[in-house]
Coordinates of C-alpha atoms and ligand atoms in Angstrom, one line a residue:
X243 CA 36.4 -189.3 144.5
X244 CA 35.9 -191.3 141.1
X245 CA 32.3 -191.7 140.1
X246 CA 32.1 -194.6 138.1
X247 CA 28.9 -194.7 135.1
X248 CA 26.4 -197.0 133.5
X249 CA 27.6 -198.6 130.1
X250 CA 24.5 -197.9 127.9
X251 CA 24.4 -197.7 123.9
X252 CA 28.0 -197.3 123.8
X253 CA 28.3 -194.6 126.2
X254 CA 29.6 -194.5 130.0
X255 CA 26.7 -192.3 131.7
X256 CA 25.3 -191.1 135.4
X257 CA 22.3 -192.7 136.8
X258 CA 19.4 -190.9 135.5
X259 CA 18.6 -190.3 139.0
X260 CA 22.0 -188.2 139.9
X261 CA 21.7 -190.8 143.1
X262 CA 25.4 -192.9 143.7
X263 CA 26.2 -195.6 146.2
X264 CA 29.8 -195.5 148.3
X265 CA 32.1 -197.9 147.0
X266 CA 34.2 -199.2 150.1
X267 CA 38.1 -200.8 150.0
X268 CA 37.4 -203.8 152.7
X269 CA 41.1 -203.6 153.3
X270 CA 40.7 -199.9 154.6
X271 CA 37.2 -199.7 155.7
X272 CA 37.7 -196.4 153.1
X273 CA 35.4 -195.0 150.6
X274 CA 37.0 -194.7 147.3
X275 CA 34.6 -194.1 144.9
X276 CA 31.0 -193.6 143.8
X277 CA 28.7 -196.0 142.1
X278 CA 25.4 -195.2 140.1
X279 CA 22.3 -196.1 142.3
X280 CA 20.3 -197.0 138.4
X281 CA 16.4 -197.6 138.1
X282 CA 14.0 -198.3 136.0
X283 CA 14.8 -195.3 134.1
X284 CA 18.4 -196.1 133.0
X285 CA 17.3 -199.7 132.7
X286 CA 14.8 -198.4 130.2
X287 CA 17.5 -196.7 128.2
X288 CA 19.7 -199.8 128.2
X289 CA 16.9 -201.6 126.8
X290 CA 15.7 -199.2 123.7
X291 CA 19.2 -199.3 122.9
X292 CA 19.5 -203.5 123.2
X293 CA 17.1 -203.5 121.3
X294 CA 17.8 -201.8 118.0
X295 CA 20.9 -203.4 118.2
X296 CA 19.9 -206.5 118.0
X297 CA 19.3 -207.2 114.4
X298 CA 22.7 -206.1 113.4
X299 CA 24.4 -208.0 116.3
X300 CA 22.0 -211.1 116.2
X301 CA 22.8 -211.5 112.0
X302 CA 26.2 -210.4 111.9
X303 CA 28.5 -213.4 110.7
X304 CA 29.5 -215.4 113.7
X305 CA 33.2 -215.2 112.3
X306 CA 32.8 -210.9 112.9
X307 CA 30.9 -211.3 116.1
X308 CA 34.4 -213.7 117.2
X309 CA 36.5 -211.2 116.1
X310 CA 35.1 -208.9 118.6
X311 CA 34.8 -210.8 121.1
X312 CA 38.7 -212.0 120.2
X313 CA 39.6 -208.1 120.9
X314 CA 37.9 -207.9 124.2
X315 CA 40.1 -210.7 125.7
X316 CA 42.8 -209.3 124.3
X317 CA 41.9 -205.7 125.5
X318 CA 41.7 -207.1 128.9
X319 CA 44.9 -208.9 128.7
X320 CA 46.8 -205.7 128.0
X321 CA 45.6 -203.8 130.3
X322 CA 46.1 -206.3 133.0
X323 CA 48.1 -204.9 135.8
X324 CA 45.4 -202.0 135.8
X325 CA 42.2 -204.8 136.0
X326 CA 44.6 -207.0 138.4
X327 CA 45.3 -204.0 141.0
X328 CA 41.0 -202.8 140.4
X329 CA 39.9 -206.6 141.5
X330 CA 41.6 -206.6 144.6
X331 CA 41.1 -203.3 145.8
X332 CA 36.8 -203.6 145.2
X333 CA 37.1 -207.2 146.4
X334 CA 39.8 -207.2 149.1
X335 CA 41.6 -209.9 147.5
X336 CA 45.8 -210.7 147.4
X337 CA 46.7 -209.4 144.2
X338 CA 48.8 -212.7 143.3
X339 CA 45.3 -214.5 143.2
X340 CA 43.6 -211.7 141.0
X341 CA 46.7 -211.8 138.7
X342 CA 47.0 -215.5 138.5
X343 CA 42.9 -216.6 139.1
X344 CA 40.2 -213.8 138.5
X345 CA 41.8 -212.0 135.6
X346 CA 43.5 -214.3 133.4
X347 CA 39.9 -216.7 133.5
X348 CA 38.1 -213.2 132.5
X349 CA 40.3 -213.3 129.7
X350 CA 40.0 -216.9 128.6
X351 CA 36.1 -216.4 129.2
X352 CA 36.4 -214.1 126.3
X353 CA 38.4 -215.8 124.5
X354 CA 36.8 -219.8 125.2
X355 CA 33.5 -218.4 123.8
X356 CA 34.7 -216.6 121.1
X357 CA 36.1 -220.0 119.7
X358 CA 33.7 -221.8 120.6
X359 CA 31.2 -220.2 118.8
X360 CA 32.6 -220.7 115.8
X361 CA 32.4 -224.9 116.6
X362 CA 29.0 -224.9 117.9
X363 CA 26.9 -226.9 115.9
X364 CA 22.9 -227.8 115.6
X365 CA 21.2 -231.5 115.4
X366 CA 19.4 -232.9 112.4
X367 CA 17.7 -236.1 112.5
X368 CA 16.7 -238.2 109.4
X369 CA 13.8 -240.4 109.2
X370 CA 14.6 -243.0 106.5
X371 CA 11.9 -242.5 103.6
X372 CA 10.0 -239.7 105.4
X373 CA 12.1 -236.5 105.1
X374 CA 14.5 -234.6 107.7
X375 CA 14.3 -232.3 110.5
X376 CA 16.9 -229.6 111.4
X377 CA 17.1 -228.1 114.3
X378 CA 18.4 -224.1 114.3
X379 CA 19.7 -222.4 117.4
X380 CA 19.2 -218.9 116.7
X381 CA 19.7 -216.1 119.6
X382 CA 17.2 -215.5 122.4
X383 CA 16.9 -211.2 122.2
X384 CA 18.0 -209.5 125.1
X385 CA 19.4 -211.3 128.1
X386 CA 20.3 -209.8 131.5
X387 CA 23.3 -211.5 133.2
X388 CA 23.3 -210.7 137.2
X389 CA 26.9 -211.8 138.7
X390 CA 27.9 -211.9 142.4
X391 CA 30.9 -210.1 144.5
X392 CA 33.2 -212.7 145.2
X393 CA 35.3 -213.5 141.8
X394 CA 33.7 -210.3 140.0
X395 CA 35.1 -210.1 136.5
X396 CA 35.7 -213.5 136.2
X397 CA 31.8 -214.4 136.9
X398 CA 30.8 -211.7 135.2
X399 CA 32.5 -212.4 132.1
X400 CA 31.5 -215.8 132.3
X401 CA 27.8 -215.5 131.4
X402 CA 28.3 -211.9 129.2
X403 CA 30.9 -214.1 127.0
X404 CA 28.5 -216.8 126.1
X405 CA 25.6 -214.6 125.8
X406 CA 27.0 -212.3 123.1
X407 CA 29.1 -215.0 121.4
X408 CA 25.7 -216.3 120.7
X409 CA 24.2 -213.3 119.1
X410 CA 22.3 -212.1 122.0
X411 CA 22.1 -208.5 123.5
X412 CA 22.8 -208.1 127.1
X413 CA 22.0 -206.1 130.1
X414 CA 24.2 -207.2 132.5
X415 CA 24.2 -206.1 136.6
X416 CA 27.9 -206.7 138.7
X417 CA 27.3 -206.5 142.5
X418 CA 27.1 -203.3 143.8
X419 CA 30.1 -204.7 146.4
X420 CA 32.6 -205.4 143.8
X421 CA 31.5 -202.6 140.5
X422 CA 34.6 -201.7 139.3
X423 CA 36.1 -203.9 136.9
X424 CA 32.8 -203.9 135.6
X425 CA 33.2 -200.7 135.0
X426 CA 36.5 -200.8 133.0
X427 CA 34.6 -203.3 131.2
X428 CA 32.6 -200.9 129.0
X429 CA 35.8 -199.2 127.9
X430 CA 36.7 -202.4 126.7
X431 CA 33.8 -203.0 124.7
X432 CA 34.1 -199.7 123.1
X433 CA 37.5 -200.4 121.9
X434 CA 37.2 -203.8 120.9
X435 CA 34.7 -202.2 118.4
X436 CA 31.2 -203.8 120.0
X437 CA 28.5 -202.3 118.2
X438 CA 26.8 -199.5 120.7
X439 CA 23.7 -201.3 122.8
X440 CA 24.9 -205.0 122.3
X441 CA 25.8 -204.9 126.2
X442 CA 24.8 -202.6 128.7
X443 CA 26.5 -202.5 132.0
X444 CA 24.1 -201.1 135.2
X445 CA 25.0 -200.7 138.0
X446 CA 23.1 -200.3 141.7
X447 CA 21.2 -202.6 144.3
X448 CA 20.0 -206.3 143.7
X449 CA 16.7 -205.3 145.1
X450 CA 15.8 -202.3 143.1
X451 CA 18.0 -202.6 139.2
X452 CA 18.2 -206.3 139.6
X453 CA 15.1 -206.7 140.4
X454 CA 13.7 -204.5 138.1
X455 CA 16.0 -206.6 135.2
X456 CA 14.3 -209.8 136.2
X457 CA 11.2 -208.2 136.2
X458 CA 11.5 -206.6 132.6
X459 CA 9.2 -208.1 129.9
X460 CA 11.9 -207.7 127.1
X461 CA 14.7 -209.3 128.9
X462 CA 14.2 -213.1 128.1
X463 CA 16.4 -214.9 129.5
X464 CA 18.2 -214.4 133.4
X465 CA 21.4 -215.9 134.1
X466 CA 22.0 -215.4 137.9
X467 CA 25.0 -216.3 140.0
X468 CA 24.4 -215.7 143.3
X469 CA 22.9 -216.8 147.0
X470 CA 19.8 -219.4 147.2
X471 CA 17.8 -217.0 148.6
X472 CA 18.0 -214.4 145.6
X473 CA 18.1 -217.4 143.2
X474 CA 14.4 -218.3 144.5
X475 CA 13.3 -214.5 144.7
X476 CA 14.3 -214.3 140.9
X477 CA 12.9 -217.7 140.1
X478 CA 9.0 -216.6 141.9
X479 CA 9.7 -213.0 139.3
X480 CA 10.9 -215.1 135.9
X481 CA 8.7 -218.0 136.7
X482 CA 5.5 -217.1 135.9
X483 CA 6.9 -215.4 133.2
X484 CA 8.2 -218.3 131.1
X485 CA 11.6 -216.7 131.2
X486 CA 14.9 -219.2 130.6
X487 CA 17.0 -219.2 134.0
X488 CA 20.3 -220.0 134.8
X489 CA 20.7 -220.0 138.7
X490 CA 23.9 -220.7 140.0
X491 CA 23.7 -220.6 143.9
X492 CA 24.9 -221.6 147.5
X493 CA 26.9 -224.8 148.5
X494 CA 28.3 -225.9 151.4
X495 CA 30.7 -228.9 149.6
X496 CA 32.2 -231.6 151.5
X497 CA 35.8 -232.0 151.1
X498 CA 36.3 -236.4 152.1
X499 CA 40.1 -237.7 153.0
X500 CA 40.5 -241.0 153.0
X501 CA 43.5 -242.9 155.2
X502 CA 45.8 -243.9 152.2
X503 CA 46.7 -240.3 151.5
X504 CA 50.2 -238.9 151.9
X505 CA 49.2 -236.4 154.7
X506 CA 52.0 -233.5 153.8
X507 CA 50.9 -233.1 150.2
X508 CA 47.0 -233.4 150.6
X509 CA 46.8 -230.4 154.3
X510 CA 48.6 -228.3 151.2
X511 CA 46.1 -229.0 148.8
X512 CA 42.9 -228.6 151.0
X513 CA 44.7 -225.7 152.7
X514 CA 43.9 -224.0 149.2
X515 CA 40.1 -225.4 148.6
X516 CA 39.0 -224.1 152.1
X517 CA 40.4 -220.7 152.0
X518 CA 41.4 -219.6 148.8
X519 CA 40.1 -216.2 148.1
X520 CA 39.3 -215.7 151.6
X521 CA 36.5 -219.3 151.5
X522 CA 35.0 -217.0 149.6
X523 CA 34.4 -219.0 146.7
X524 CA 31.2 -221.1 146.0
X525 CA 33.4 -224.3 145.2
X526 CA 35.7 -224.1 148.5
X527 CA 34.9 -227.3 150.6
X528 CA 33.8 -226.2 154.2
X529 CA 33.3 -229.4 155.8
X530 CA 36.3 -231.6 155.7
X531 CA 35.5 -235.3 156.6
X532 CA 38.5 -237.5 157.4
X533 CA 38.5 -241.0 158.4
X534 CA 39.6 -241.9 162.1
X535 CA 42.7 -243.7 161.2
X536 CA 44.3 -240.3 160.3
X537 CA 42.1 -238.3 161.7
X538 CA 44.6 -236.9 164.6
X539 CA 47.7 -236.6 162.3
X540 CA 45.8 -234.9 159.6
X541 CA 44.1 -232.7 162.2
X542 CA 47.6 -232.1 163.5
X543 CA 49.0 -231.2 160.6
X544 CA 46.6 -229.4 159.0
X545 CA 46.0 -227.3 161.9
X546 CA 50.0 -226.3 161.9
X547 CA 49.7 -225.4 158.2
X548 CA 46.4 -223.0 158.5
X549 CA 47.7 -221.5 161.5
X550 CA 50.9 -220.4 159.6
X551 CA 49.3 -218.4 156.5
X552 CA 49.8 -215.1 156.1
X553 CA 46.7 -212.7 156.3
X554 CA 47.8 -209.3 155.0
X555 CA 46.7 -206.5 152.5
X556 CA 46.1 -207.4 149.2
X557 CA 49.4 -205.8 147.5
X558 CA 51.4 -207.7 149.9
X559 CA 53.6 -210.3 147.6
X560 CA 53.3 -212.6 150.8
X561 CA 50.0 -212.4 151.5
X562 CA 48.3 -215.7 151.4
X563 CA 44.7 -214.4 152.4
X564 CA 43.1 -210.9 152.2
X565 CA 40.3 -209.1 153.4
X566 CA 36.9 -210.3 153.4
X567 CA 34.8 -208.3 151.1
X568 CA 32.6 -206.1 153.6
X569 CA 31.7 -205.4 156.8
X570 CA 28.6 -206.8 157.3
X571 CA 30.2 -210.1 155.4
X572 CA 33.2 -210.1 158.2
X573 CA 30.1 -209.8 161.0
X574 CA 28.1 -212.8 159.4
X575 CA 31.5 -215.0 159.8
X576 CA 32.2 -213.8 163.3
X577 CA 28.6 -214.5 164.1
X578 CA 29.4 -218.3 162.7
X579 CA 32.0 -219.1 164.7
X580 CA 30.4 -217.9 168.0
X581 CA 27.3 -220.0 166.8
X582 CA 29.7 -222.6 166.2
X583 CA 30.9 -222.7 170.1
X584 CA 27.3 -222.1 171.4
X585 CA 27.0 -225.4 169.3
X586 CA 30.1 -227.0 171.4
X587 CA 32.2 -226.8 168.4
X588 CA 36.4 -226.0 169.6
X589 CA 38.4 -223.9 168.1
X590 CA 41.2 -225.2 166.8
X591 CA 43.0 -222.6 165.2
X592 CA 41.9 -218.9 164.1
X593 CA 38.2 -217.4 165.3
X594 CA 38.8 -214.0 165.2
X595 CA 39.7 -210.6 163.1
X596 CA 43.0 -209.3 162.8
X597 CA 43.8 -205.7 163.0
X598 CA 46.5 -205.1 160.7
X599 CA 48.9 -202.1 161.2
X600 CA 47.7 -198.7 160.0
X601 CA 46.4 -197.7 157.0
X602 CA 44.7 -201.6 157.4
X603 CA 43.2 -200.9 160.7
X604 CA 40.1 -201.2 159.7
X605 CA 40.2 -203.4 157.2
X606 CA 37.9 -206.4 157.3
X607 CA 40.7 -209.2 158.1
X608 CA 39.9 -212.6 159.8
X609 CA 41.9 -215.5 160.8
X610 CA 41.6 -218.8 158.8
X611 CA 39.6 -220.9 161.1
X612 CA 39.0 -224.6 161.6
X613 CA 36.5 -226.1 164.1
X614 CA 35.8 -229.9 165.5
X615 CA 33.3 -231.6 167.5
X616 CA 30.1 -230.5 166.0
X617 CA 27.4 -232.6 164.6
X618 CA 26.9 -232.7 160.6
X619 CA 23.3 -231.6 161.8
X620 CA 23.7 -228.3 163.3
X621 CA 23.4 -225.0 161.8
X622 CA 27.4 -224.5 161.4
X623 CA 27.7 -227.6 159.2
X624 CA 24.4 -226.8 157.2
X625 CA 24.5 -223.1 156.4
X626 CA 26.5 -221.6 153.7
X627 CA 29.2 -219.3 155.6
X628 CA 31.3 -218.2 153.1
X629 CA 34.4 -217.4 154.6
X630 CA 37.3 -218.9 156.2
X631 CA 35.6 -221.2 158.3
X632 CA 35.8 -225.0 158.3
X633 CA 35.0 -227.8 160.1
X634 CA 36.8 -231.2 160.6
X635 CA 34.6 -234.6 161.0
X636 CA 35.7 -237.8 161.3
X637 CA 34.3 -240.5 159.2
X638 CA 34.5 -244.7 159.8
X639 CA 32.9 -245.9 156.3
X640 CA 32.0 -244.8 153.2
X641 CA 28.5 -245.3 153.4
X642 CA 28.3 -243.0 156.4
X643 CA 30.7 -240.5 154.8
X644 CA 27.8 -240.2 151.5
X645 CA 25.4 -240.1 154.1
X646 CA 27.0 -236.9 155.4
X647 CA 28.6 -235.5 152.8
X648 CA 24.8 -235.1 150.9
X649 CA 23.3 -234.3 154.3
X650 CA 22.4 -231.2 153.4
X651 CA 19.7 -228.9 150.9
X652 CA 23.2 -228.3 148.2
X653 CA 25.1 -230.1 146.0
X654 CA 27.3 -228.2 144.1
X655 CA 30.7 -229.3 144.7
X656 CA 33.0 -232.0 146.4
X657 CA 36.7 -233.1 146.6
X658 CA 37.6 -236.8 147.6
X659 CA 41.5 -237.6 148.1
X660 CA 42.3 -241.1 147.8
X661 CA 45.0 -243.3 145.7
X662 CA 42.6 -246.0 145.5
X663 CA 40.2 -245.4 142.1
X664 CA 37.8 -247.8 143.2
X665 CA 36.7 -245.7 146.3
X666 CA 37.1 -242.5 144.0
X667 CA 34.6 -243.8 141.3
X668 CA 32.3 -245.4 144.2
X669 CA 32.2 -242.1 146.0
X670 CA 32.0 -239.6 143.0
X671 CA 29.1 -241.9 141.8
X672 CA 27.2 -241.9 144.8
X673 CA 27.7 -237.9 145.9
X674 CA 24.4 -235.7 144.8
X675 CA 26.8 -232.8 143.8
X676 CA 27.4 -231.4 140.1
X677 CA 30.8 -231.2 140.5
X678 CA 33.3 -233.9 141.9
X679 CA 37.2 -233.6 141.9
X680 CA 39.7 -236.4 142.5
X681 CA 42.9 -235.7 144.3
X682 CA 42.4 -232.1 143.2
X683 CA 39.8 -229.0 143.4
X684 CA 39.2 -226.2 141.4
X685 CA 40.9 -228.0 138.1
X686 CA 38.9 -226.1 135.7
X687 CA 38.0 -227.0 132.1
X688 CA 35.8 -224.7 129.9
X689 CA 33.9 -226.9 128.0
X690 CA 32.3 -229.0 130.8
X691 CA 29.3 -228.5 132.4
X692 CA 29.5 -226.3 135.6
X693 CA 26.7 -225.7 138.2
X694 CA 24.8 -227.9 141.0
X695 CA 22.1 -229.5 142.1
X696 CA 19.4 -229.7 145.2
X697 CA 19.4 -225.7 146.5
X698 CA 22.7 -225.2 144.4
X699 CA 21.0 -224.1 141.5
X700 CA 19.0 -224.8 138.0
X701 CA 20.7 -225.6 134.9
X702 CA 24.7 -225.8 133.8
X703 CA 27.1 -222.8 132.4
X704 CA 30.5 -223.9 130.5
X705 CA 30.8 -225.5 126.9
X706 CA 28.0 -226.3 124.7
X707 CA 25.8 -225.6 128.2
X708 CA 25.9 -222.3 127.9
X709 CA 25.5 -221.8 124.3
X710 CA 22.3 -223.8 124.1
X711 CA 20.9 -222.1 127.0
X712 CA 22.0 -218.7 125.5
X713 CA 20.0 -219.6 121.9
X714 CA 16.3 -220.8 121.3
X715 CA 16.3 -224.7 119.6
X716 CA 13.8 -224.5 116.6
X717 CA 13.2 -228.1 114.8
X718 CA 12.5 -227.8 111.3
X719 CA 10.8 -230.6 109.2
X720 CA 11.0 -231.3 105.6
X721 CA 9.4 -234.0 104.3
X722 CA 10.3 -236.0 101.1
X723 CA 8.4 -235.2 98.2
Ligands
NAD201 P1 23.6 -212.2 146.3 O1 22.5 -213.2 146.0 O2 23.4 -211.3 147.5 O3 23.8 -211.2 145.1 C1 24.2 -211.7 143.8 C2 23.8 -210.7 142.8 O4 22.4 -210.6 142.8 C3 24.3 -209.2 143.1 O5 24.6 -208.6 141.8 C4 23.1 -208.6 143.7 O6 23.0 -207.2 143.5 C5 21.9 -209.2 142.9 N1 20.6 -209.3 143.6 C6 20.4 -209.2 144.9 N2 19.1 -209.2 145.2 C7 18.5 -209.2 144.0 C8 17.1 -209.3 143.5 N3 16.1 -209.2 144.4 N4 16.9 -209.3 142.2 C9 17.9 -209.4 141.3 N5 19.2 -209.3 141.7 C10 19.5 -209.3 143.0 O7 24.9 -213.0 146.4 P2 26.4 -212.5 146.8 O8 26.4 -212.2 148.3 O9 26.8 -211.4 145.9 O10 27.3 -213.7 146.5 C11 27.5 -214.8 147.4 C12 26.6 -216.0 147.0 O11 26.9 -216.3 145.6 C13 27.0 -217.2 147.8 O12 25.8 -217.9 148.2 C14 27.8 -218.1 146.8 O13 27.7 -219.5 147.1 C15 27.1 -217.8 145.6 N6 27.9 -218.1 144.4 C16 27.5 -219.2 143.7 C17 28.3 -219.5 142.6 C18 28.0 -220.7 141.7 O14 28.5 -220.8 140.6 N7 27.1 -221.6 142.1 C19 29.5 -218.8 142.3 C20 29.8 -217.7 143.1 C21 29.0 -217.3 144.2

């Protein structure tokens, strides 16, 4: 059995403690390895060491701190087979989307903000006659990044990249579901060259180390990913506080069709943003509006297409979904969908595990599922599932469609599928979400702002975003002698 280690000053180390946590494969059901239980202890250590490295890390040239970060990408990109064949067994997911989604962005996390850095510039404003202020954007101190199970490295790396490209020093938390790549992270640091304390990597329980993160008075700044729940528990801790925060949380996104959409191509397309990675991905839309006229064929055919995917094991070259991440994850689903026919919702495909052959037995597998003929009210279409559940509505106007489609506390994502650009701009206008994508989901580009609004969060990662909230604005004025 593999204990993994803590990441602290340079060094892979046990818990303090000598207490672990099983690490379980949710195709299997198996435990397959060991992961530190840390607390305030080797929190302590990660911060001492944080801290005398950031001077060095905070004032070396952003051009040497690029570099780095430069070797890190490319330290993840050679090993990737290794990280690829880690993510999937910790998360559960086909390999084919860990090798073509989670790792690959990990990489181009490291390598966006290693760029970027070198581009990011700071405001000055002139007044005519009077003199001129500049505004420097200097590092923060020591940040802690806390990052969620379902696309591990990639989120992971996606606040730790900014962070250090930005000259802070981080104490960064995966979820104790998903560790591993994590893990493998450290020895990626090391040989990329990272100076010894710039990031520490603990690992353990949300409630005790992430807590106790949150909670430190050195660490200044918290960028969470994450449910809404934990996002407010953090926010009541860093508050009060005065501590920057970055909360990136639940959604339950709307995905709207309207009738002038070639049928075929767009059940393919929103096959893909309700269950990729199992739904378990905050941007998947989970409430799928179509308009009556094609409400019937759409439901038809989309029903045909979801009831035809492959759910296997992860390694399988076929498999088109994988496990769900745990078993207490698979249970909350199952508990959805009977909610969802106590509500008087039908099942129209799916609604239950599979039990794959043996050594997948017990591996947490369940069916893609789509529901109709529930309310936009009830608790199935207000709650954030997280898993391969979705409901069908139909829709007779736009009006009512916004009415729905912001009907709930989130607004972090939606997809609208139209030809017609005058209902696309009216609707992306009019939808309280963060993020809105035409005749497409998921379309990523690095430099725009990424996050939501209502319950769906505080703030925006990506681009210029991150790297503001990552440094501390200071306006300098001179005036004119
Ligand atoms: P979670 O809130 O249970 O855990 C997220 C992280 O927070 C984990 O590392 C966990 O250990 C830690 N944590 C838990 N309790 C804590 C506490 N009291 N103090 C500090 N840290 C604590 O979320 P999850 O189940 O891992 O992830 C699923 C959720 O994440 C979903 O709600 C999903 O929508 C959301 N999510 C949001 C985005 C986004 O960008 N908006 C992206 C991915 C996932």
């Amino acid at each position: 059995m593999e204990f993994l280690k803590n990441y602290i000053d340079g060094s892979l180390i046990a818990p303090i403690s000598g207490q672990y946590l099983d690490n379980i494969n949710p195709s299997t059901g198996n435990i397959y390895s060991q992961i530190p239980r840390s607390d305030d202890a080797d929190l302590q250590l990660a911060v001492e060491a944080a801290e005398r490295a950031f001077p060095l890390w905070s004032n070396c040239s952003v051009t040497d701190r690029s570099a780095i970060l430069l070797k890190m990408a490319a330290g993840i990109e050679a090993r990737m087979d290794e990280f690829v064949k880690a993510e999937s067994l910790d998360n559960g997911k086909p390999e084919k989307l860990a090798a073509h989604v989670d790792i690959p962005r990990a990489v181009s996390n490291f390598h966006f903000f290693a760029t970027a850095i070198e581009h990011f510039a700071s405001e000055s404003h002139y007044m005519e006659q009077v003199g001129i202020n500049f505004t420097t954007r200097r590092p923060i101190g020591i940040v802690g990044c806390i990052s969620p199970w379902n696309l591990p490295l990639y989120l992971f790396s996606w606040k730790i990249a900014p962070a250090l490209a930005a000259g802070n020093c981080v104490i960064a938390k995966p979820s104790e579901i998903t560790p591993y790549t994590a893990y493998l992270l450290g020895q990626i640091a090391n040989d990329a060259g990272l100076p010894k304390g710039v990031l520490n990597i603990v690992h353990g329980l949300g409630p005790e180390i992430g807590n106790a993160i949150v909670a430190h008075p050195q660490i200044k700044a918290i960028s969470f990913t994450g449910g809404t729940a934990t996002g407010q528990h953090i926010a009541r801790i860093a508050a009060p506080m005065f501590k920057k925060m970055s909360l990136e949380l639940g959604g339950k996104n709307p995905t709207i069709v309207f009738p002038d959409v070639d049928i075929e191509a767009t059940v393919k397309e929103i096959f893909k943003s309700s269950f990729s990675n199992q739904g378990q991905i905050c941007l998947c839309g989970s409430r799928i509006f179509v308009h009556q006229k094609i409400y019937d064929a759409f439901k038809q055919a989309f029903v045909d297409w979801v009831a035809s995917a492959k759910v296997s094991y992860p390694s399988d070259p076929k498999a088109q979904l994988g496990a769900v991440v745990s078993k207490s994850h698979m249970e909350k689903i199952l508990g959805y969908i009977d909610l969802a026919q106590e509500e008087g919702g039908r099942i129209l495909t799916g609604g239950s595990r599979i039990i794959l052959e043996a050594p997948y037995h017990e591996g947490y597998f369940v069916q893609p599922t789509v529901i109709e003929g529930l309310s936009n009210e009830c608790r199935t279409n207000q709650e954030e599932i997280f898993g391969p559940v979705v409901t069908l509505l139909p829709f007779d106007d736009e009006s009512e469609v916004v009415k729905m489609a912001n009907g709930t506390k989130y607004g972090l994502a939606a997809s609208v599928w139209t030809k017609d650009l005058n209902v696309a701009h009216r609707m992306a206008d009019q939808l309280d979400m963060g993020i809105v994508w035409v005749n497409s989901w998921l379309i990523r580009d690095l430099r725009t702002p990424f996050g939501g609004m209502k319950d769906s969060g505080v703030g925006r990662e990506g681009g210029w975003e991150a790297l503001r909230f990552f440094t501390e604005p200071k306006n300098i004025f001179i005036k004119y002698a």
